[in-house]
mmCIF file of C-alpha atoms in Angstrom:
data_model
loop_
_atom_site.group_PDB
_atom_site.id
_atom_site.type_symbol
_atom_site.label_atom_id
_atom_site.label_comp_id
_atom_site.label_asym_id
_atom_site.label_seq_id
_atom_site.Cartn_x
_atom_site.Cartn_y
_atom_site.Cartn_z
ATOM 1 C CA GLN A 153 -51.667 -19.214 43.319
ATOM 2 C CA VAL A 154 -53.540 -17.150 40.531
ATOM 3 C CA GLN A 155 -56.339 -19.014 38.676
ATOM 4 C CA LEU A 156 -58.796 -18.127 36.087
ATOM 5 C CA VAL A 157 -61.922 -19.916 36.327
ATOM 6 C CA GLU A 158 -64.569 -19.909 33.575
ATOM 7 C CA SER A 159 -68.050 -20.831 33.502
ATOM 8 C CA GLY A 160 -71.395 -20.508 31.458
ATOM 9 C CA GLY A 161 -70.288 -22.678 28.567
ATOM 10 C CA GLY A 162 -72.756 -25.516 27.025
ATOM 11 C CA LEU A 163 -75.044 -26.521 24.187
ATOM 12 C CA VAL A 164 -77.191 -23.943 22.534
ATOM 13 C CA GLN A 165 -79.298 -23.839 19.514
ATOM 14 C CA PRO A 166 -78.494 -21.435 16.483
ATOM 15 C CA GLY A 167 -79.813 -17.870 17.203
ATOM 16 C CA GLY A 168 -79.615 -18.550 21.184
ATOM 17 C CA SER A 169 -77.614 -16.727 23.780
ATOM 18 C CA LEU A 170 -74.851 -17.763 26.439
ATOM 19 C CA ARG A 171 -73.034 -15.604 28.858
ATOM 20 C CA LEU A 172 -69.373 -16.599 29.893
ATOM 21 C CA SER A 173 -67.919 -15.446 32.997
ATOM 22 C CA CYS A 174 -64.156 -15.735 34.206
ATOM 23 C CA SER A 175 -63.093 -14.830 37.683
ATOM 24 C CA VAL A 176 -59.643 -14.341 38.908
ATOM 25 C CA SER A 177 -58.793 -16.001 42.120
ATOM 26 C CA GLY A 178 -55.711 -15.905 44.298
ATOM 27 C CA SER A 179 -53.672 -12.772 45.774
ATOM 28 C CA ILE A 180 -52.806 -10.235 43.168
ATOM 29 C CA PHE A 181 -51.443 -6.667 43.033
ATOM 30 C CA SER A 182 -53.374 -5.631 39.770
ATOM 31 C CA ILE A 183 -55.097 -6.849 36.685
ATOM 32 C CA ASN A 184 -54.590 -5.020 33.149
ATOM 33 C CA ASP A 185 -56.339 -5.985 30.043
ATOM 34 C CA MET A 186 -58.647 -9.011 30.040
ATOM 35 C CA GLY A 187 -60.045 -10.913 27.020
ATOM 36 C CA TRP A 188 -61.605 -13.790 25.503
ATOM 37 C CA PHE A 189 -60.114 -16.055 22.853
ATOM 38 C CA ARG A 190 -61.649 -19.087 21.162
ATOM 39 C CA GLN A 191 -59.971 -22.239 19.225
ATOM 40 C CA PRO A 192 -62.669 -23.817 16.906
ATOM 41 C CA PRO A 193 -62.098 -27.566 16.185
ATOM 42 C CA GLY A 194 -59.035 -28.187 13.961
ATOM 43 C CA LYS A 195 -58.144 -24.261 13.942
ATOM 44 C CA GLU A 196 -55.827 -22.055 15.851
ATOM 45 C CA ARG A 197 -56.648 -20.011 18.719
ATOM 46 C CA GLU A 198 -58.137 -16.620 17.851
ATOM 47 C CA LEU A 199 -59.108 -13.333 19.811
ATOM 48 C CA VAL A 200 -62.677 -12.914 20.176
ATOM 49 C CA ALA A 201 -62.666 -9.502 22.453
ATOM 50 C CA ARG A 202 -60.675 -7.883 24.959
ATOM 51 C CA ILE A 203 -61.297 -5.044 27.411
ATOM 52 C CA THR A 204 -59.130 -2.585 29.230
ATOM 53 C CA THR A 205 -59.407 -1.515 32.932
ATOM 54 C CA ASN A 206 -61.171 1.674 31.791
ATOM 55 C CA GLY A 207 -63.686 -0.274 29.812
ATOM 56 C CA ILE A 208 -62.303 0.361 26.201
ATOM 57 C CA THR A 209 -63.046 -2.550 24.240
ATOM 58 C CA ASN A 210 -62.236 -4.187 20.856
ATOM 59 C CA SER A 211 -63.826 -7.229 19.011
ATOM 60 C CA ALA A 212 -63.135 -9.450 16.044
ATOM 61 C CA GLU A 213 -65.404 -8.415 12.931
ATOM 62 C CA SER A 214 -66.986 -11.870 12.937
ATOM 63 C CA VAL A 215 -68.813 -11.228 16.389
ATOM 64 C CA LYS A 216 -68.730 -7.334 16.581
ATOM 65 C CA ASP A 217 -72.589 -7.116 16.366
ATOM 66 C CA ARG A 218 -73.339 -10.208 18.480
ATOM 67 C CA PHE A 219 -70.960 -10.428 21.324
ATOM 68 C CA THR A 220 -70.271 -7.892 24.117
ATOM 69 C CA ILE A 221 -67.270 -8.056 26.448
ATOM 70 C CA SER A 222 -67.681 -6.360 29.862
ATOM 71 C CA ARG A 223 -65.904 -6.565 33.278
ATOM 72 C CA ASP A 224 -66.531 -6.041 37.038
ATOM 73 C CA ASN A 225 -63.104 -4.620 38.573
ATOM 74 C CA ALA A 226 -64.492 -4.993 42.087
ATOM 75 C CA LYS A 227 -64.922 -8.715 41.528
ATOM 76 C CA ASN A 228 -62.005 -9.307 39.195
ATOM 77 C CA THR A 229 -64.515 -10.741 36.634
ATOM 78 C CA VAL A 230 -64.785 -10.584 32.872
ATOM 79 C CA PHE A 231 -67.859 -11.640 30.952
ATOM 80 C CA LEU A 232 -68.864 -12.395 27.328
ATOM 81 C CA GLN A 233 -72.540 -11.923 26.340
ATOM 82 C CA MET A 234 -73.084 -13.870 23.298
ATOM 83 C CA ASN A 235 -76.169 -13.428 21.312
ATOM 84 C CA SER A 236 -77.282 -14.764 17.890
ATOM 85 C CA LEU A 237 -74.973 -17.639 18.048
ATOM 86 C CA LYS A 238 -74.093 -19.469 14.882
ATOM 87 C CA PRO A 239 -72.767 -22.959 14.218
ATOM 88 C CA GLU A 240 -69.441 -21.435 13.395
ATOM 89 C CA ASP A 241 -69.121 -19.824 16.854
ATOM 90 C CA THR A 242 -68.651 -23.566 18.178
ATOM 91 C CA ALA A 243 -65.114 -23.581 19.980
ATOM 92 C CA VAL A 244 -63.379 -23.845 23.183
ATOM 93 C CA TYR A 245 -63.565 -20.276 24.653
ATOM 94 C CA TYR A 246 -60.591 -19.179 26.788
ATOM 95 C CA CYS A 247 -60.266 -16.098 28.950
ATOM 96 C CA ASN A 248 -57.098 -14.315 29.661
ATOM 97 C CA ALA A 249 -55.678 -11.627 31.706
ATOM 98 C CA ARG A 250 -52.541 -9.660 32.312
ATOM 99 C CA ILE A 251 -51.962 -9.723 35.868
ATOM 100 C CA ARG A 252 -49.162 -8.404 38.407
ATOM 101 C CA VAL A 253 -49.134 -10.635 41.325
ATOM 102 C CA THR A 254 -47.020 -8.176 43.381
ATOM 103 C CA TYR A 255 -45.881 -4.752 43.193
ATOM 104 C CA TRP A 256 -42.352 -5.910 42.362
ATOM 105 C CA GLU A 257 -43.027 -8.514 39.731
ATOM 106 C CA ARG A 258 -43.556 -7.759 36.056
ATOM 107 C CA GLU A 259 -46.994 -8.295 34.489
ATOM 108 C CA LEU A 260 -47.685 -11.805 33.106
ATOM 109 C CA VAL A 261 -50.405 -13.296 30.986
ATOM 110 C CA TYR A 262 -52.657 -16.003 32.710
ATOM 111 C CA TRP A 263 -55.201 -18.213 31.011
ATOM 112 C CA GLY A 264 -58.277 -19.937 31.977
ATOM 113 C CA GLN A 265 -58.798 -23.825 31.481
ATOM 114 C CA GLY A 266 -61.293 -23.214 28.668
ATOM 115 C CA THR A 267 -64.964 -23.792 28.336
ATOM 116 C CA GLN A 268 -66.720 -25.640 25.526
ATOM 117 C CA VAL A 269 -69.427 -23.636 23.583
ATOM 118 C CA THR A 270 -71.328 -25.785 21.005
ATOM 119 C CA VAL A 271 -73.934 -24.060 18.620
ATOM 120 C CA SER A 272 -76.013 -26.845 17.032
ATOM 121 C CA SER A 273 -79.651 -27.664 16.414
#
């Protein structure tokens, strides 16, 4: 059974930093793009950043100079380094990944359970 397990959320003061991690567990054939989304209170889920298997990234304009996405392909893990956090970054953060479980199956999108990030003084 494929699972995405996130960690690293929490409460941080404005201007602080957090590093989120998301690891894929279970038997799989391949992982394609990985990404981070967030859902602020009362709002829709939005893309934060995504990264290809070759390390090509793109990020939302609101986080472009503050957040960095990276991945460790050997460990099937994606990271989100968040610096200079602002109250408006408060949200539940979700990782996702496009995964092919076996060679014969089509690629599907899997989601983590979400981790809360709260930026407040």
